Structure formats: structure tokens, C-alpha cells
XYZ file of C-alpha atoms in Angstrom:
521
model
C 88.822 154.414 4.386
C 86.447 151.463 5.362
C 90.107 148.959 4.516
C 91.703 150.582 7.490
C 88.650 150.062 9.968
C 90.239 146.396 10.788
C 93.576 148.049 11.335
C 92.087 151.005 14.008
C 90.251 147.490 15.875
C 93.745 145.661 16.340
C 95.634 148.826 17.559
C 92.559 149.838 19.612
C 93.711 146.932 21.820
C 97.341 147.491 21.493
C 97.243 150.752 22.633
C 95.266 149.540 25.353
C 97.633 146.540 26.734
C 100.746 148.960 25.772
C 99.373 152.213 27.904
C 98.672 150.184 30.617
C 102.947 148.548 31.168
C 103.179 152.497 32.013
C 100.318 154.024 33.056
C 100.031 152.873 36.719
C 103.919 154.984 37.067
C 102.285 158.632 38.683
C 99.401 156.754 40.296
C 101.596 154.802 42.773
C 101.601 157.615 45.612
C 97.581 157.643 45.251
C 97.166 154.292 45.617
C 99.828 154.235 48.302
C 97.621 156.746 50.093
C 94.666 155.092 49.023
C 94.569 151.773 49.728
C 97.787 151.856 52.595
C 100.018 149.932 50.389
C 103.863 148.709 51.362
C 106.710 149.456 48.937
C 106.406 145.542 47.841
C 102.878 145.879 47.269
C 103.454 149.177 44.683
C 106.385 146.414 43.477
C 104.128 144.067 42.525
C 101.069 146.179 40.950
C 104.116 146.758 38.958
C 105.036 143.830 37.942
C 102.815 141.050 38.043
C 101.134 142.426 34.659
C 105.017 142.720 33.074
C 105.393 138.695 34.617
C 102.264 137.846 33.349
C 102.562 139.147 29.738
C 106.265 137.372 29.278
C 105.200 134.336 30.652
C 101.851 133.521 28.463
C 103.332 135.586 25.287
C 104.586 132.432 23.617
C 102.034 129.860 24.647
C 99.017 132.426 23.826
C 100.720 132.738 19.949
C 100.531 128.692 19.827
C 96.651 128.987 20.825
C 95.772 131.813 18.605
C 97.012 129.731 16.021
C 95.029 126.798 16.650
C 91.889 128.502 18.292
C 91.757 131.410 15.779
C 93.361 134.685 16.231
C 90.465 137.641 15.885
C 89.018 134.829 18.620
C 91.805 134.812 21.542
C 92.447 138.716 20.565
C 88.234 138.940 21.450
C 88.822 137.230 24.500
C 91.841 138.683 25.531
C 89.816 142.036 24.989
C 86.604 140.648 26.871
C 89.441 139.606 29.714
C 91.029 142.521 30.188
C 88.224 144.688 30.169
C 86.678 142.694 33.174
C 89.927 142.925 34.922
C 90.416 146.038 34.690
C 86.572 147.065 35.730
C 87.905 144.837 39.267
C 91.219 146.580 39.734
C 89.271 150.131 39.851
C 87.021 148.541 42.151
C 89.691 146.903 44.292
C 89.709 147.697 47.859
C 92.903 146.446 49.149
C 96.211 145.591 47.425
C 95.640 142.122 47.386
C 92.502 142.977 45.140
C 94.489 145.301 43.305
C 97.285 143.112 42.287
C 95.549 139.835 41.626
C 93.691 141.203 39.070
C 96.750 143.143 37.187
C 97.869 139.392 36.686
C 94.324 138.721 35.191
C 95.092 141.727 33.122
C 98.503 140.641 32.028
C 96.562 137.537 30.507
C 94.230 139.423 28.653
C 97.367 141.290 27.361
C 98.823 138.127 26.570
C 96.212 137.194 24.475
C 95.636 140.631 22.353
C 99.342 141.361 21.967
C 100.655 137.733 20.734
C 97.797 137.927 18.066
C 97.830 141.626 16.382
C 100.648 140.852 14.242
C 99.241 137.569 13.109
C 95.738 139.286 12.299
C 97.134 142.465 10.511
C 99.316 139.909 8.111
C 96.177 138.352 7.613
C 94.163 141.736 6.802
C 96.938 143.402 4.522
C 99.202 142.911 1.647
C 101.889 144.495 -0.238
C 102.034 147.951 0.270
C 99.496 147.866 2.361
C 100.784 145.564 4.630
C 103.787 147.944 5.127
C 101.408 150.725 5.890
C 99.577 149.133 8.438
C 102.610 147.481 10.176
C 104.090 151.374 9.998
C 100.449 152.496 11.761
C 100.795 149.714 14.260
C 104.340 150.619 15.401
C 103.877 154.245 15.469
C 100.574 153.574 17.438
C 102.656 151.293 19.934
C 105.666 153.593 20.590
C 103.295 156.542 21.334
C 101.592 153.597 23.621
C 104.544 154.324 25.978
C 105.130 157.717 25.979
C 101.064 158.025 26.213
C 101.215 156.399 29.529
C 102.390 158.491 32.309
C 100.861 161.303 31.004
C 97.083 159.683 31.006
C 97.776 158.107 33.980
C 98.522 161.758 35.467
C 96.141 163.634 33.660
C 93.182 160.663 34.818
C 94.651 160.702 38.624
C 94.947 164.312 39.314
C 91.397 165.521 37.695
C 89.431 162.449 38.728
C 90.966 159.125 40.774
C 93.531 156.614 39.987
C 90.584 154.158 39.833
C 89.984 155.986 36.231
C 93.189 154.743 35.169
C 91.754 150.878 34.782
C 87.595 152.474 34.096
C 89.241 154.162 31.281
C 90.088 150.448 29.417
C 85.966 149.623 29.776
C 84.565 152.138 26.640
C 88.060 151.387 24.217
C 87.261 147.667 25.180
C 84.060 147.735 24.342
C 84.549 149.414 20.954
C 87.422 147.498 20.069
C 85.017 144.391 20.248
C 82.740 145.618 18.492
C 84.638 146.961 15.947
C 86.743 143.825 16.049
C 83.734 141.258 15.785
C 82.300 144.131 12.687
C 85.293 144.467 10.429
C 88.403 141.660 11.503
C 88.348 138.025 9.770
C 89.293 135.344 11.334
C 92.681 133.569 10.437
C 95.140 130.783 12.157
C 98.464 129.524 11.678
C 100.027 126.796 11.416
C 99.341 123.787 13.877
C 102.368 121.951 15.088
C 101.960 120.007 17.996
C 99.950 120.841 21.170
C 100.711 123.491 23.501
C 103.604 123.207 25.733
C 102.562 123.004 28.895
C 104.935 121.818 31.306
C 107.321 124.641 29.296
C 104.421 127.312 30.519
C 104.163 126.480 34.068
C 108.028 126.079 34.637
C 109.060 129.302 32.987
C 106.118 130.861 34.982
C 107.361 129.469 37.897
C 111.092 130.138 37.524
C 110.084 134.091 37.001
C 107.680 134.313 39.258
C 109.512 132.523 42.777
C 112.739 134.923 40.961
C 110.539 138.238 41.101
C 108.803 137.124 44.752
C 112.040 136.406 46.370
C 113.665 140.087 45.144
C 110.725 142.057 46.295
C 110.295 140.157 49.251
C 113.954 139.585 49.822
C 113.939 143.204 52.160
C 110.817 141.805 54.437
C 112.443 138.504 55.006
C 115.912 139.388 54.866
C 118.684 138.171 52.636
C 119.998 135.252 54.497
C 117.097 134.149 55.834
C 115.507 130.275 54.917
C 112.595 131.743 53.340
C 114.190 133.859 50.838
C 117.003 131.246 50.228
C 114.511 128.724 49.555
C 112.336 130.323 46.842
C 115.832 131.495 44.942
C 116.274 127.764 45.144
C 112.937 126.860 43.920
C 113.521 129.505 41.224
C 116.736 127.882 39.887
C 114.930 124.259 40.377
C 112.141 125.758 37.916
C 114.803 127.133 35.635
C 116.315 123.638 35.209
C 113.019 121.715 34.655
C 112.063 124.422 31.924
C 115.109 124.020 30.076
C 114.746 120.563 30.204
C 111.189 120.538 28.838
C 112.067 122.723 26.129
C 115.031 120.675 25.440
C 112.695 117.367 25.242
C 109.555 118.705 24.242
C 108.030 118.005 20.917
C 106.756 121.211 20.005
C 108.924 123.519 22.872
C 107.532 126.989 23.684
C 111.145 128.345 22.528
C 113.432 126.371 20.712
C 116.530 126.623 22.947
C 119.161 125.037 19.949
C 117.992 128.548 18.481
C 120.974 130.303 21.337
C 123.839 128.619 19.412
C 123.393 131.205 17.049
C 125.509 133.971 18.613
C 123.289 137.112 17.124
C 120.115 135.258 18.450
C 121.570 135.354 21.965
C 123.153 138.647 21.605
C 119.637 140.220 20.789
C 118.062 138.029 23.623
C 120.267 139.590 25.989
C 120.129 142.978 25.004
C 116.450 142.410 25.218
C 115.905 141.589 28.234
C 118.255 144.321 29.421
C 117.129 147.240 27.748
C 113.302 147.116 29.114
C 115.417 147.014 32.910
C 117.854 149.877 31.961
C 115.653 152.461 30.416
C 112.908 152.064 31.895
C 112.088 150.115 35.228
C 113.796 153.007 37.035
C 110.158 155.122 36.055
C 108.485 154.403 39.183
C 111.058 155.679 41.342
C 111.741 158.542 39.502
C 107.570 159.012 39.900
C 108.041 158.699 43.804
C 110.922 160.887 43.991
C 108.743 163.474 41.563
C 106.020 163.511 43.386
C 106.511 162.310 47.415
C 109.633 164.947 47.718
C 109.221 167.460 45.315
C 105.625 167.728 45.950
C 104.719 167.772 41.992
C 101.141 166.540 41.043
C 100.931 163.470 39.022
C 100.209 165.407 35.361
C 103.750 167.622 36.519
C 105.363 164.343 37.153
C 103.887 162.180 34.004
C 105.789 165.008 31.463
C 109.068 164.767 33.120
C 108.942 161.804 31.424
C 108.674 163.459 27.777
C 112.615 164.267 27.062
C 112.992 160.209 26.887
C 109.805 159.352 24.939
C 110.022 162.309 22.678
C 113.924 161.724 21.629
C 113.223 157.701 21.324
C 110.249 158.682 18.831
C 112.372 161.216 16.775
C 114.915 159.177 16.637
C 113.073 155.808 15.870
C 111.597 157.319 13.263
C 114.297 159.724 11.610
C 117.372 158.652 12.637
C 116.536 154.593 13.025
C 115.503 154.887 9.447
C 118.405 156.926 8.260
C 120.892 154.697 9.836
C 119.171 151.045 9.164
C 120.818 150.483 6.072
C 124.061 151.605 6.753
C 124.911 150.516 9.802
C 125.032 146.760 11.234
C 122.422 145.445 13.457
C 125.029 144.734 16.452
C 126.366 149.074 16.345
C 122.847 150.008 16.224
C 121.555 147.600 18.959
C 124.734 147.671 20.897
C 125.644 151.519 20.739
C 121.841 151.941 21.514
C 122.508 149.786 25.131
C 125.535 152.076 25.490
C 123.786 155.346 25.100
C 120.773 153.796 27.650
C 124.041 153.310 30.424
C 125.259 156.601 29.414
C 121.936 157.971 30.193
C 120.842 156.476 33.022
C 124.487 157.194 34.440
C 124.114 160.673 34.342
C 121.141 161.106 35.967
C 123.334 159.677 38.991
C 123.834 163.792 38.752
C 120.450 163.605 41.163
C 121.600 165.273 44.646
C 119.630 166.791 47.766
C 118.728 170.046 46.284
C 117.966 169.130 42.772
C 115.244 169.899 40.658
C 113.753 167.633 38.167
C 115.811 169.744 35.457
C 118.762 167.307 36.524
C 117.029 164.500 35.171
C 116.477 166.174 31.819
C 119.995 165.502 29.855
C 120.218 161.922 31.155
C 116.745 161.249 29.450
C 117.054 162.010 26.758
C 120.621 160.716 26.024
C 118.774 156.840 27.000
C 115.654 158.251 24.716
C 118.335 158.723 21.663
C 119.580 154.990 22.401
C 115.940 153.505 23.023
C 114.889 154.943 19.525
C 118.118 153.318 18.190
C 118.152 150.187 20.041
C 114.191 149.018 19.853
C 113.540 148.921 15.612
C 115.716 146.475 14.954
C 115.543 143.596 17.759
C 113.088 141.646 16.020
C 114.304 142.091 12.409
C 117.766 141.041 13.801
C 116.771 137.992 15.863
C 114.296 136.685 12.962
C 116.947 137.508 10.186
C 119.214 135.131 12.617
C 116.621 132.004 12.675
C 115.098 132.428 9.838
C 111.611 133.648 8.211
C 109.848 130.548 9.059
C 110.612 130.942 12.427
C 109.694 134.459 12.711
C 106.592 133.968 15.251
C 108.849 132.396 17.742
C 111.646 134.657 17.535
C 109.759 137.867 17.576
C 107.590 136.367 20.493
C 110.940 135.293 22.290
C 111.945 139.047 22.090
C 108.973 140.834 23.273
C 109.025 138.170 26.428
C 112.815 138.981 27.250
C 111.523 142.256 27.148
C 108.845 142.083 29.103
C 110.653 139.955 31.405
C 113.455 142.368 32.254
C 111.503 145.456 32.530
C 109.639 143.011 35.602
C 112.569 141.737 36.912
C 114.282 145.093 36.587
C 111.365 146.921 38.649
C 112.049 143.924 41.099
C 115.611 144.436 41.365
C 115.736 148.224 41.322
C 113.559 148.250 44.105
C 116.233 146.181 46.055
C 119.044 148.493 45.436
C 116.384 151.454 45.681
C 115.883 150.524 49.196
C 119.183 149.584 50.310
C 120.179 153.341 48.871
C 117.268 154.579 51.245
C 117.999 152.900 53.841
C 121.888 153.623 54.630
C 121.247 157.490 53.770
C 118.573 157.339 56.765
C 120.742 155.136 58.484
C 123.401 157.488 58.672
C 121.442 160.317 59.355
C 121.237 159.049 62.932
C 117.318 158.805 62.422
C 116.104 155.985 64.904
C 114.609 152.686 63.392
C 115.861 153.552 59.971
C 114.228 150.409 58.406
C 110.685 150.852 58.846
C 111.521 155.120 57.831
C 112.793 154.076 54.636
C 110.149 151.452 54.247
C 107.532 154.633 54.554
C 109.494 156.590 52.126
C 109.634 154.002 49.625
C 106.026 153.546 49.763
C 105.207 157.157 48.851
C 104.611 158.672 52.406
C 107.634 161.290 52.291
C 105.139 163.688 53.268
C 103.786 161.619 56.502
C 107.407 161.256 57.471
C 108.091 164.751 57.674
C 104.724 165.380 59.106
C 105.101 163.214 62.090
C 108.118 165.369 63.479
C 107.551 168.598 65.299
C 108.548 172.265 64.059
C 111.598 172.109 64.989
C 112.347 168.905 63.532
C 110.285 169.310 60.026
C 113.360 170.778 58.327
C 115.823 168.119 59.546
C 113.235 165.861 58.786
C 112.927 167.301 54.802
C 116.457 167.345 54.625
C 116.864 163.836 55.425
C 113.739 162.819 52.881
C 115.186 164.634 50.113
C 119.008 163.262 51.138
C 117.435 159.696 51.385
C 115.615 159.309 47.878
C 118.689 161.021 46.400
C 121.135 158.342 47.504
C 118.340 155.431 46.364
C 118.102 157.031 43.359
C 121.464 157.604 42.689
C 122.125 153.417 43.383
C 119.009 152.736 40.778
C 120.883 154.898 37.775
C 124.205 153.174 38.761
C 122.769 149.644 38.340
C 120.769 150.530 35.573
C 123.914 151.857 33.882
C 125.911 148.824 34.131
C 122.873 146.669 32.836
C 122.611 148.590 29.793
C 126.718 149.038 29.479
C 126.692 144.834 29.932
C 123.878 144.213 27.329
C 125.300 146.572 24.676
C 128.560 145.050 25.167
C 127.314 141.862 24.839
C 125.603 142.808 22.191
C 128.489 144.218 20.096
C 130.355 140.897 20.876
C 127.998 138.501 19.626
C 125.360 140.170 16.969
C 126.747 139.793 13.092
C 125.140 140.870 10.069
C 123.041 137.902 8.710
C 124.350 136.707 5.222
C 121.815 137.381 2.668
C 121.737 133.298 1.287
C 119.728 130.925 2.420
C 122.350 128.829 4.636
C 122.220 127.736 7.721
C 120.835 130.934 9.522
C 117.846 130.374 7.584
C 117.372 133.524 6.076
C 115.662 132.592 3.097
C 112.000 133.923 2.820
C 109.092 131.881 2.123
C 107.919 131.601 -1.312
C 111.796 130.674 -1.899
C 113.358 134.073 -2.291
C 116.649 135.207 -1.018
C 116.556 136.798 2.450
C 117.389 140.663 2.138
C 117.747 142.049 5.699
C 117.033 145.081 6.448
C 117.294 146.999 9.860
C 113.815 148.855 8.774
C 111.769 145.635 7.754
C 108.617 146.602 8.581
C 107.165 143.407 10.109
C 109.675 142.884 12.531
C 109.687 146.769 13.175
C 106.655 147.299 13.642
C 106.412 143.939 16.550
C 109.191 145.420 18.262
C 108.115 148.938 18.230
């Protein structure tokens, strides 16, 4: 057993980085309560860590192959175990958020090396084992999360959810330092820079101006003018990458249709399935008065049918049907699901959500195992760090701009169903609603008004809700049909998609090949 002790280090950290995209979900109303948070404040504890992870996944590969990988994966460990000691501690949101960007580059660090570091540790069958471990360890990652982060906020704080990281840190350091090797890759060029700071600045002025967009308003100057800066940032990355030596992503790689058809799909499947959690959480737990453990295994129907069927079906189906159906009709089944949770009405229970969950679960569990082995089949083997590292940003990258822009069309649902309950100064009612306070809301009214008062909180999050399923429905029904339209079956010959192996051999794809697999799982 003393081969495997390397492989329980690397997922140590994994599960780590992985639990904690999810894990903040049932703590939001807490914190709100807590620490007197705004709605774009709960936004951004979101999704600064999402931000931060896409935009350092690719330049953090590039160092841990020049620095040494078990060395940035210690670091990124050391990192994110001091940031997350700080968030615990924070005392305002400002606190609170800065340092779940300082975690998102600790996250950065650990999750663009584990691959590199178990294909350094393992071999042959071996090697398929471990990357089998690793994925399984990483998909139960996300289902894991709302139900620690419930169990830790309801029996002890939501501080605990971030304390928790300190002991697994500090064993996975340990353990790390004891039994992991050091390794690096290849060294071509230096690190790309100027391609790092503009992507980070395109996403980040893109993800400030949508949460911000409600406080400033729409057509004002201010939000104009960082949409602007956005799109200048945009430009000036693309052409850096385009010029660059050694480019962060190599943007010729988007002639290739299938490439670009899994990029898209990629970034849209993290914003359909899933960025829609937190409001669901609110909803859960601000109107229907659940606890955050209650609210965390609502979740389940979605996790548990994407593991089944990741594991059963995905496996079943890999090799006989083509990349762009299983990708594709996975997107589909995410817009199916997240369309009929629009079912979600004044006097529903959380039972309504239950069919519509797990319909997107079935498509997750289809849709996720074979994004990286498609996009790397599509470049090429020797190209299989970038590719697989251009996937996992796009997906990190949608689920945070899909939080961001969820939240717009979350609000807007909130606010016209208050609106047009003749409430006065509907605005700053749904701005208390969206930031957890249902309760205070109905609180502040007197006996006679507390029922009208219910009524309209339960009415209110119904109609945002009901907005958030019907945009996350077309994103996935857009992404699988783009998906359909552009993925192909890679030829098995070595031509010019590359798909020869190294060592010489013929490329044989395969929707189950367990390195790609196992980094998109």
C-alpha cells in the first residue's frame, strides 16, 4: 500500500481546492447575517476564487514545469492554507473576499500540477488506476461540497468552512514533502506574461461590471466604461497570444472546429448546471426556512445521477458513441434540466426542484468525461497540457461568469415581482432579499402585514428563480448545439490533428482515456 501514499498526498489537495468551488453555496445566508454583506458582495465570495483559478491555471502549469511541480503544488498548499486560516478570520467582506482570490491562487497552483505529478509517480496500469482514484476523488469533490459546508455551518460556524482546509493542508504537506518526487516538464520559453495580466484583466473588469452593473445601473458611464475596458483587455490578450513566443494558449489551436466546439461547451456547462447553486441555496434556506445541512442535500439528485452516470453509463457509452452526441446531448439534457425547474412557483416545495436535477445530473455525468479526451485528441498528444488546461479554465471561467450573470437576471426577476406587488422602494427590497434577509423583510412589517409580506418573498424569489433556469437553459441548449455542429470524431492517423502519441504510435481515441478523464473529472 506504501505505492499509493503519493497518490492519497496529490488528491489530499484536490479534494481540498475542488470542495472549496462549492462549499461556500449554504453558508451564504450566515455570512450574509454575519458579516452584513450586499448581494454583490455574496457575488463575489463567489467568484473571485472561480476568476482566480481560470486566470492563473495556464501560467501556473508553465511554472510548475520550470520551477518543479511537487514544489508549486507545496506552495500552492502552504498558500491556500494561509488564506484560508484569514478568510475564517475575516471580519468584513472586503476581508472575506480578498483572500478567496489568494485562495484561488493557491488552487491555481495545486490543481495545474496533480496531473503532471501523478504521470510522474505511475505507470502502466498503474497509472490508469491512479488517474481512475483521482477522478473519482474529484467528482465526489463536488457533490462533497454543499453538504460539508452545511453540515460545518449548522453544528459549528461558517468560519469552519475555511479552518477545516488548515489540518488536510497540513497533512497533505507533509505527506507530500514524505512520499512525492519531484518532476518538471518541458521548458519552452518564459512565462507569458503580458497573456496573464490581459486575460486577467479582460475577466475580471467583465465579472466587476455584471455584478456591479445593478449598483451603478446599466447605462450609466461607470459600468459602460469597464465593459469597454473589458473588450480593450480582450483585444490586447488576443494579440499577445497571437505574437507571443511561447503564448499561454495557442489561439491557431480554434481553427480546429472540435477544439472550439469543446471550448464552448466548456465554458457553458460550468454556467448552466451549476452557477444557479447559490440561488437555489438562498431560495432553500431565506424562504423556506431550511437549515444549511437540509439545504446542502437538495443538492444530491444532481451529484448523485452525474456520478452514476459518469461512471456507468459514460463508460458504457464512450466507445460507441461520438464525442460531439455525448458532449452535445449532455448540454441538451443540462437545458432540459435546468428548464424544468422553471416548474418553481409561490407555493412550492423543494420536491419541485427534484426532476429537473437530476435530468442536468444525467447530462453532467455525460457531458464532463470526455471534454479533455476530445479537445486533446483534436490538438494532439503533445499538446495535451495546454489543451486540458484550456478546458478546465473555460470551465472555471463560465461557472464565474455564470454566477455573475445569473445574479443579473436573478435580480431583475426579484425586482419586477416586488415591483409589481405595489411594495414601495422595490429596489433596495429586492436588494435585501437577494442578500439572504427574506426573513428581516418579513419581520419588519406588522401582523397584519407579515402574511402579505411572505407572500410577496416567496412570489419574488420564485419569479428570480424562474429567470435564472430560463437563462441557464438556453446556455446549455446554445453550447450543446454548438457543440453537435462543430465536434467530429478525431481520425485515428497521425495527420494534421495531431493525434499521434508520443513514442510514435498511432493515436486511438477513446471517450474513456483515462488521463484526460480523470483531468476533466
Amino acid at each position: 500500500m506504501r505505492k499509493w501514499l503519493p497518490l492519497v498526498a496529490v488528491c489530499l489537495g484536490t479534494f481540498m481546492l475542488l470542495v472549496d468551488v462549492t462549499i461556500v453555496t449554504v453558508a451564504l445566508p450566515d455570512m450574509a447575517r454575519s458579516l452584513h454583506t450586499t448581494f454583490a458582495d455574496l457575488q463575489w465570495v463567489m467568484d473571485i476564487y472561480a476568476l482566480v483559478l481560470a486566470a492563473l491555471l495556464l501560467a501556473a502549469g508553465s511554472l510548475g514545469d520550470r520551477a518543479g511541480h511537487r514544489k508549486l503544488y507545496v506552495a500552492g498548499l502552504v498558500v491556500f492554507a494561509g488564506a484560508s486560516l484569514a478568510c475564517g478570520l475575516a471580519g468584513n467582506p472586503g476581508v472575506l473576499i480578498a483572500f478567496r482570490a489568494v485562495q484561488g491562487i493557491g488552487g491555481a497552483a495545486m490543481l495545474a500540477t496533480t496531473v503532471a505529478l501523478i504521470s510522474h509517480l505511475y505507470s502502466g496500469r498503474d497509472l490508469g488506476t491512479a488517474f481512475g482514484v483521482w477522478g473519482a476523488v474529484s467528482g465526489a469533490a463536488a457533490a462533497a461540497g454543499p453538504i460539508m459546508g452545511g453540515l460545518l455551518t449548522q453544528h459549528l460556524d461558517w468560519r469552519w468552512i475555511f479552518f477545516v482546509n488548515l489540518p488536510i493542508s497540513v497533512l497533505a504537506v507533509a505527506m507530500t514533502l514524505r512520499y512525492v518526487g519531484e518532476s518538471r516538464g518541458e521548458r519552452r520559453g518564459g512565462l507569458d506574461l503580458p497573456g496573464l495580466a490581459t486575460f486577467t484583466a479582460a475577466a475580471g473588469l467583465a465579472t466587476y461590471a455584471l455584478i456591479k452593473g445593478n449598483d451603478y445601473g446599466w447605462g450609466s458611464a461607470r459600468t459602460i466604461g469597464v465593459f469597454a475596458g473589458a473588450g480593450v483587455a480582450l483585444v490586447a490578450w488576443i494579440a499577445v497570444e497571437l505574437k507571443g513566443k511561447a503564448p499561454m494558449l495557442d489561439l491557431s489551436l480554434f481553427r480546429r472546429g472540435t477544439f472550439t466546439g469543446v471550448m464552448i461547451g466548456a465554458l457553458l456547462l460550468s454556467g448552466a448546471a451549476f452557477s444557479y447553486f447559490a440561488y437555489e441555496s438562498l431560495w432553500l434556506q431565506s424562504t423556506l426556512g431550511m437549515g444549511p445541512v437540509t439545504a446542502g442535500l437538495c443538492f444530491l439528485p444532481m451529484s448523485g445521477a452525474a456520478f452514476l452516470t459518469a461512471g456507468l453509463g459514460g463508460r458504457l457509452l464512450a466507445d460507441r458513441v461520438s464525442p460531439g452526441l455525448m458532449i452535445g446531448g449532455g448540454l441538451l439534457l443540462i437545458a432540459a434540466g435546468s428548464a424544468a425547474q422553471m416548474a418553481v412557483g409561490t407555493g412550492s416545495s423543494w420536491t419541485v426542484l427534484v426532476p429537473g436535477l437530476a435530468i442536468s445530473g444525467v447530462g453532467v455525468g455525460l457531458a464532463t468525461p470526455t471534454l479533455v479526451s476530445t479537445a486533446v485528441a483534436a490538438v494532439g498528444y503533445q499538446r495535451a497540457g495546454m489543451a486540458s488546461g484550456a478546458v478546465n479554465t473555460a470551465r472555471q471561467l463560465g461557472n464565474a461568469l455564470g454566477i455573475a450573470v445569473l445574479g443579473v437576471v436573478f435580480h431583475a426577476g426579484l425586482t419586477s415581482s416586488v415591483r409589481g406587488s405595489g411594495v414601495p422602494r422595490p429596489v433596495p427590497v429586492a436588494d435585501a432579499l437577494a442578500a439572504g434577509q427574506g426573513e428581516g423583510v418579513v419581520a419588519a412589517g406588522g401582523p397584519a402585514q407579515r402574511p402579505v409580506l411572505e407572500h410577496m418573498t416567496h412570489a419574488a424569489f420564485a419569479s428570480g428563480l424562474q429567470s435564472v433556469f430560463l437563462a441557464a437553459a438556453l446556455m446549455g441548449a446554445v453550447g450543446g448545439l454548438a457543440v453537435l455542429a462543430l465536434v467530429r470524431r478525431p481520425s485515428t492517423g497521425g495527420g494534421h490533428g495531431g493525434g499521434a502519441k508520443p513514442g510514435g504510435g498511432q493515436a486511438e481515441w477513446s471517450g474513456s482515456e483515462s488521463v484526460p478523464v480523470a483531468m476533466e473529472l
